PDB file of C-alpha atoms in Angstrom:
ATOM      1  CA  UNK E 100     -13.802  -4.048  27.295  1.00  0.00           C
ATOM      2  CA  UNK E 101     -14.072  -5.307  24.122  1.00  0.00           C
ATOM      3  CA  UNK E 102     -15.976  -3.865  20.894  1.00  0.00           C
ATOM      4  CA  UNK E 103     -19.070  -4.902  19.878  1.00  0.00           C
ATOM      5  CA  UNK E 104     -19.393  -6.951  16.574  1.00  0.00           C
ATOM      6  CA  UNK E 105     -20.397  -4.631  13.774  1.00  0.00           C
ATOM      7  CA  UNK E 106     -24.942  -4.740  13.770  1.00  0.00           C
ATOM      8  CA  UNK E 107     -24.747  -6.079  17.324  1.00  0.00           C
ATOM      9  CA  UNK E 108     -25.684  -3.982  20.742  1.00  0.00           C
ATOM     10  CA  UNK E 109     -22.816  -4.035  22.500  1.00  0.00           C
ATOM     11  CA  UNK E 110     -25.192  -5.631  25.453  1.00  0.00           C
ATOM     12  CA  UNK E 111     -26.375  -8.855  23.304  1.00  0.00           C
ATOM     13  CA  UNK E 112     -22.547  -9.369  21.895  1.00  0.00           C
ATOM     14  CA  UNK E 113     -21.252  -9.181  25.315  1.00  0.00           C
ATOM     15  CA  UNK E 114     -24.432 -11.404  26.828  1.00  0.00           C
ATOM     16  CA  UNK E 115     -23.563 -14.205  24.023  1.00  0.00           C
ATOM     17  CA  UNK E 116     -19.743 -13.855  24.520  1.00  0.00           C
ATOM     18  CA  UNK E 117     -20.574 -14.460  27.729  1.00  0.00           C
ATOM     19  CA  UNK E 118     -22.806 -16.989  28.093  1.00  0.00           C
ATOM     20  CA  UNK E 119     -20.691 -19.058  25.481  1.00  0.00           C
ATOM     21  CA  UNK E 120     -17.030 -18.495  26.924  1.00  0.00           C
ATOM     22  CA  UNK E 121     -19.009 -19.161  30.545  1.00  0.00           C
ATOM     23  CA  UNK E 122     -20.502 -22.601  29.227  1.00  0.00           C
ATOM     24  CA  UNK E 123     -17.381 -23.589  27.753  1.00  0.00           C
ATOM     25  CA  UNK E 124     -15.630 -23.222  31.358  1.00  0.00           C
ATOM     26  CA  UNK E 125     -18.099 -24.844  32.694  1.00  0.00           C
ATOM     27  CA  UNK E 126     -17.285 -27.934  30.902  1.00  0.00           C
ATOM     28  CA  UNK E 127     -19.848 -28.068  28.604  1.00  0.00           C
ATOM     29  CA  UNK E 128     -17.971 -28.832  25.556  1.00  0.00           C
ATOM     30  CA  UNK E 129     -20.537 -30.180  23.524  1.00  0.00           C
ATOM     31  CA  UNK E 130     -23.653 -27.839  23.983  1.00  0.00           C
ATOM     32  CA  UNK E 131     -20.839 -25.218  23.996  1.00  0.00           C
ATOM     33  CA  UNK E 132     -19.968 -26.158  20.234  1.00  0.00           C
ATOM     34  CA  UNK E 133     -23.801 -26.456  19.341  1.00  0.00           C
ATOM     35  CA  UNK E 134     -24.172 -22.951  20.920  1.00  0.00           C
ATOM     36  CA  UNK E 135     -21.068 -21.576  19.101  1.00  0.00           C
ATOM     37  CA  UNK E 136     -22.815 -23.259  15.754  1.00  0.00           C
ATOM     38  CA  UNK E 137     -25.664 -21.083  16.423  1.00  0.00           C
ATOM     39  CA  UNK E 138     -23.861 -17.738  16.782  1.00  0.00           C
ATOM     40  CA  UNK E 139     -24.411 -15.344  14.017  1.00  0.00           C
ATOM     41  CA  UNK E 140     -21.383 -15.672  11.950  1.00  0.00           C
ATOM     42  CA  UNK E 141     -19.953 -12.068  12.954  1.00  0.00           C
ATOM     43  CA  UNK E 142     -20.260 -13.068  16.519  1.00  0.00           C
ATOM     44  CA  UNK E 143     -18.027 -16.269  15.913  1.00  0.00           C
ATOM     45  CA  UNK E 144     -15.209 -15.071  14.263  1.00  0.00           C
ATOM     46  CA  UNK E 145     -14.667 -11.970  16.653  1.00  0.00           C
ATOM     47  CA  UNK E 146     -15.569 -14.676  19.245  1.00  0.00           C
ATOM     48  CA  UNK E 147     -12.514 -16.706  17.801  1.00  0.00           C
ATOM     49  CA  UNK E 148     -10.232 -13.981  17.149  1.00  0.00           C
ATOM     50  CA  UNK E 149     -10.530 -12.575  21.237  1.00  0.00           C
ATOM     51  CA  UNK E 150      -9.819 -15.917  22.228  1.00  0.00           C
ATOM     52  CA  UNK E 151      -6.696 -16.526  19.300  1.00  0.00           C
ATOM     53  CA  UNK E 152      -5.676 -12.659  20.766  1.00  0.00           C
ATOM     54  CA  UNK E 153      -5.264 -14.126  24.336  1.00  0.00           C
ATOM     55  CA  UNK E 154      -4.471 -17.632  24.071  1.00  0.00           C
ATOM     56  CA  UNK E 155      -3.291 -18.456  19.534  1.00  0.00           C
ATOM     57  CA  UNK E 156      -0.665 -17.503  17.977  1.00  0.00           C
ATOM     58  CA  UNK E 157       2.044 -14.659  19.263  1.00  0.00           C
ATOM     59  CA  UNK E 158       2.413 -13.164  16.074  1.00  0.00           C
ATOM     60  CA  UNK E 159      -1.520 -11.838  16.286  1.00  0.00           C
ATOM     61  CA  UNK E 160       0.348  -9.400  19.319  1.00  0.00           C
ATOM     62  CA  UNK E 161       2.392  -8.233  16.760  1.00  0.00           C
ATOM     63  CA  UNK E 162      -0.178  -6.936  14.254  1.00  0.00           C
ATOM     64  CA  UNK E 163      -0.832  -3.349  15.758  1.00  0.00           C
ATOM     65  CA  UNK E 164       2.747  -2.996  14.799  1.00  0.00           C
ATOM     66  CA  UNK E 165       2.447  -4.054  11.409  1.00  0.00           C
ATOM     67  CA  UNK E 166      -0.607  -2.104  10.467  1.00  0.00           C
ATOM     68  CA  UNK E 167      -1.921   1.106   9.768  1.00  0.00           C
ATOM     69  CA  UNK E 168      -4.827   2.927   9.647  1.00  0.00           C
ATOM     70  CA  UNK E 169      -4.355   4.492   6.646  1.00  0.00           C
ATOM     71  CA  UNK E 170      -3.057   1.034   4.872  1.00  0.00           C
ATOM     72  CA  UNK E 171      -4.430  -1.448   3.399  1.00  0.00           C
ATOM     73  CA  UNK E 172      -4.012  -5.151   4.504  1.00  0.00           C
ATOM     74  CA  UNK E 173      -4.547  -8.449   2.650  1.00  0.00           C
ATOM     75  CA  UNK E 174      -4.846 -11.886   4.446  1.00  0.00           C
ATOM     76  CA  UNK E 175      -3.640 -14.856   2.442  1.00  0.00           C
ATOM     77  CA  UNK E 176      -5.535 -18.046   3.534  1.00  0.00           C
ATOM     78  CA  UNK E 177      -8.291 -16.391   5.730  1.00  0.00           C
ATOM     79  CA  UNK E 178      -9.641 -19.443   6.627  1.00  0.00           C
ATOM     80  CA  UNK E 179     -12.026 -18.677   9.869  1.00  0.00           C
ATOM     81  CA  UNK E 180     -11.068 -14.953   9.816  1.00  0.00           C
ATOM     82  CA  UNK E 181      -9.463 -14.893  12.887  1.00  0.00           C
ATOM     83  CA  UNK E 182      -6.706 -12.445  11.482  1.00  0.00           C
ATOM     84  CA  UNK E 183      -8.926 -10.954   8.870  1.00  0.00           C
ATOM     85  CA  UNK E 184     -11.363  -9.350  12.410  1.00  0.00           C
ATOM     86  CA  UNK E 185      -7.693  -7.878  13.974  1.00  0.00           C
ATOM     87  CA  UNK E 186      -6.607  -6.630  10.682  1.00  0.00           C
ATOM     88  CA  UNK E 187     -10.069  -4.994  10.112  1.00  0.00           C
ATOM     89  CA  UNK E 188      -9.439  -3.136  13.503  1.00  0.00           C
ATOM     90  CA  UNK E 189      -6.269  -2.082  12.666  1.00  0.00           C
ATOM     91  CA  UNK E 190      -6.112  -1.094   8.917  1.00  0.00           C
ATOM     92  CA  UNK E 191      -8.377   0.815   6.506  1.00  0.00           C
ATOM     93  CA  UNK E 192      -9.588  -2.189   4.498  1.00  0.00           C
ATOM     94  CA  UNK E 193      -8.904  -5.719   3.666  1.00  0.00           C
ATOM     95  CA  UNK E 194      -8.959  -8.571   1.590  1.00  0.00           C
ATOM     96  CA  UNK E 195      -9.353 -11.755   2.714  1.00  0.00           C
ATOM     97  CA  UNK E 196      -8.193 -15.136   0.192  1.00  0.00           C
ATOM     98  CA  UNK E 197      -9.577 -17.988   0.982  1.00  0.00           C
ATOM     99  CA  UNK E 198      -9.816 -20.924  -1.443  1.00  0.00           C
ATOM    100  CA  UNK E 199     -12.377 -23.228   0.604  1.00  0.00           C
ATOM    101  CA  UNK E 200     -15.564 -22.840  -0.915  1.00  0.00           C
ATOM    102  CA  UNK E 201     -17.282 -23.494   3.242  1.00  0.00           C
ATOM    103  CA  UNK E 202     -14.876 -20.735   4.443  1.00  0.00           C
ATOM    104  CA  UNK E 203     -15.093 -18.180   1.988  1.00  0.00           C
ATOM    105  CA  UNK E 204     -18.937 -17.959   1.949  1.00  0.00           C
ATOM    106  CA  UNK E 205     -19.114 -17.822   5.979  1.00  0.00           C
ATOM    107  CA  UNK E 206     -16.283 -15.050   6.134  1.00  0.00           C
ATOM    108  CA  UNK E 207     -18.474 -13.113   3.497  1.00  0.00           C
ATOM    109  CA  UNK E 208     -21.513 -13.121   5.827  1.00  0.00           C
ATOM    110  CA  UNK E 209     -19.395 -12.543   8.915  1.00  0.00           C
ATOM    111  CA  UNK E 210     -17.614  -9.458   7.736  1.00  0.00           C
ATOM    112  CA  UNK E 211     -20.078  -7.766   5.504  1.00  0.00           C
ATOM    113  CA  UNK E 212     -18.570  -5.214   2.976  1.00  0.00           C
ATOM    114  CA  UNK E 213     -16.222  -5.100   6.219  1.00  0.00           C
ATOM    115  CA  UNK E 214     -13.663  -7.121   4.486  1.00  0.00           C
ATOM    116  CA  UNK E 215     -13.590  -8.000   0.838  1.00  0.00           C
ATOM    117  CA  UNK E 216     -13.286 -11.664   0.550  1.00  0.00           C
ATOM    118  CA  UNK E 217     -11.361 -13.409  -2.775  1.00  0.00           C
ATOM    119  CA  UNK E 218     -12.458 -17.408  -2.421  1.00  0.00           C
ATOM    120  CA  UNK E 219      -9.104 -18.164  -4.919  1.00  0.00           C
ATOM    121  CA  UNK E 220      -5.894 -19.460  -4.630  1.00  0.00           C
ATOM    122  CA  UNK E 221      -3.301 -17.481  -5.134  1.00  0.00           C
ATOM    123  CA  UNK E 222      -0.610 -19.275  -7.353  1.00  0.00           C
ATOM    124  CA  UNK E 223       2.162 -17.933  -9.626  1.00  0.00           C
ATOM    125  CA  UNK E 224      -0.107 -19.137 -12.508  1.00  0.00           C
ATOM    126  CA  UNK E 225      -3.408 -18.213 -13.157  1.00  0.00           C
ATOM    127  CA  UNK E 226      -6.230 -21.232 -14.209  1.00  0.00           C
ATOM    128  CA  UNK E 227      -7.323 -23.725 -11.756  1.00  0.00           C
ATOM    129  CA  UNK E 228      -6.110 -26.414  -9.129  1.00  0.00           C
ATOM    130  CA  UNK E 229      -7.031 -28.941  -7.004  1.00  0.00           C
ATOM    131  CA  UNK E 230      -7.329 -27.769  -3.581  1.00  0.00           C
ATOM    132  CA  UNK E 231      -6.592 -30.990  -0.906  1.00  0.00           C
ATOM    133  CA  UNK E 232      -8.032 -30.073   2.501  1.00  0.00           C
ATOM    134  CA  UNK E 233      -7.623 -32.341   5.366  1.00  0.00           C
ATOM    135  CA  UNK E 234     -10.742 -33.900   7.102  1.00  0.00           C
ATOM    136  CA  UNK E 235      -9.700 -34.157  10.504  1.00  0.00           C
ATOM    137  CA  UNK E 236     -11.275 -32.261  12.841  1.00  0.00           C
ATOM    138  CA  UNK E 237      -9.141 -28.641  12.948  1.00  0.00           C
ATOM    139  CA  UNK E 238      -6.680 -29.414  10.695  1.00  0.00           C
ATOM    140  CA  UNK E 239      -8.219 -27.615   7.326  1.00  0.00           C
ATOM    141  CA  UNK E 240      -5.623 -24.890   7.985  1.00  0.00           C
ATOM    142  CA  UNK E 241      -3.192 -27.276   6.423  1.00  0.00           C
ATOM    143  CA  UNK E 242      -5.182 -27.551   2.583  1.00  0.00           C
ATOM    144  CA  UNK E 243      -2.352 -26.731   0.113  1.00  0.00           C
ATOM    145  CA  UNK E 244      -3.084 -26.913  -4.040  1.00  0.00           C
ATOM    146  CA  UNK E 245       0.850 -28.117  -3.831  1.00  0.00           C
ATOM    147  CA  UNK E 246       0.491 -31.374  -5.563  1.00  0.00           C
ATOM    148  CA  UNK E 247       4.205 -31.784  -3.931  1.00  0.00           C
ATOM    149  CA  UNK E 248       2.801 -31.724  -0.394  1.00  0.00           C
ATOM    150  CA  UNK E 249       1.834 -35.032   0.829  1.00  0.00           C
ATOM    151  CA  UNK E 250      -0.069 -34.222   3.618  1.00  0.00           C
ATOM    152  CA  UNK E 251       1.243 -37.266   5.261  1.00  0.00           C
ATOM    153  CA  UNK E 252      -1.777 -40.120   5.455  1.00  0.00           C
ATOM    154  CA  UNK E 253      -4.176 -37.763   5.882  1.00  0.00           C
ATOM    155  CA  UNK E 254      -7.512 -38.598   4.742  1.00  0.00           C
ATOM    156  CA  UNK E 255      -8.211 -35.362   2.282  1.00  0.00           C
ATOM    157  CA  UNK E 256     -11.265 -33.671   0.690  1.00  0.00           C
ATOM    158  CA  UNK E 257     -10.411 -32.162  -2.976  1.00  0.00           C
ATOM    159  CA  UNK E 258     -12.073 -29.358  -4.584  1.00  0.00           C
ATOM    160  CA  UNK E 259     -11.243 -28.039  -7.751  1.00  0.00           C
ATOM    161  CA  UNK E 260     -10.698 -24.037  -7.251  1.00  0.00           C
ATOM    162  CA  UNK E 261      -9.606 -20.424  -9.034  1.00  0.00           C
ATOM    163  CA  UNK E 262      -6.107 -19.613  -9.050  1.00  0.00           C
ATOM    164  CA  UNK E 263      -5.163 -16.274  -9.573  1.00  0.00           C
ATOM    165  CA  UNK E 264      -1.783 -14.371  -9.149  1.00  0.00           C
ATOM    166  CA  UNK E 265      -2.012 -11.459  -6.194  1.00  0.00           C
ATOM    167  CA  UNK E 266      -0.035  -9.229  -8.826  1.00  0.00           C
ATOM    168  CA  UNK E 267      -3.590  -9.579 -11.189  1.00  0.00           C
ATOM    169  CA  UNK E 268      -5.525  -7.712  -8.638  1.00  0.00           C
ATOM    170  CA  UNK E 269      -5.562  -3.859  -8.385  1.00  0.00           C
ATOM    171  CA  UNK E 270      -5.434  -3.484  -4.525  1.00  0.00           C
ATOM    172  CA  UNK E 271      -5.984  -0.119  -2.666  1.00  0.00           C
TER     173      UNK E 271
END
């Protein structure tokens, strides 16, 4: 079974979990989504990050062999905290960088003192940028502050943000 969510009874996280991942099989998309929005921000991201274990990205499989419990781990461009939850399980601390101003705030009241969260870019220069993030639905994962990268025709949302180099910050 799965653990509970830090400040939830494993009972309620598992009767949310449930409920939720039950609605969304039973094809109720949309209420699904408003239920999800509704979800205490802890419960959503380790909601997301069971999910990303079993059906995202193959490299998540390969974090218990990465990490260590008496290490430290840092997650560069957090955005919903899917690795940041995995990494938490697996590693004595962590700090999560996440530029968007949206994403940073919510993985600070997901994770608690859980996870130290940066919202900054990390550049080879410190100062500031100009953070493009994509509007279409899902693909914010793409923002860059690489005034190189295009993004194709996507229609973008720009946010001027921190830059910092990882080399200013004295990590653990």
């Amino acid at each position: 079974t799965a653990a509970p969510a830090p400040g939830l009874p494993g009972g309620l996280q598992g009767g949310l979990l449930g409920g939720l991942q039950g609605g969304l099989r039973g094809g109720l998309r949309g209420a699904g989504h408003a239920l999800k929005a509704a979800l205490p921000p802890a419960v959503r991201v380790a909601w997301r990050a069971r999910r990303s274990w079993r059906d995202g990205e193959a490299e998540l499989r390969l974090l218990p062999l990465l990490c260590s419990p008496q290490a430290w781990s840092l997650d560069i461009g957090a955005n919903n905290g899917v690795y940041a939850w995995h990494l938490a399980r697996l590693s004595a601390g962590v700090t999560a960088f996440e530029p968007q101003p949206g994403h940073a705030a919510f993985l600070a009241r997901a994770f608690g003192r859980r996870v130290s969260v940066e919202q900054v870019a990390l550049s080879d220069r410190p100062g500031e940028a100009v953070l493009r993030v994509p509007t279409a639905a899902c693909e914010d994962g793409r923002a860059t502050i690489e005034p190189q990268n295009t993004l194709g025709a996507a229609s973008v949302r720009a946010y001027r943000v921190p830059c910092r180099r990882l080399d200013s910050y004295d990590l653990p």
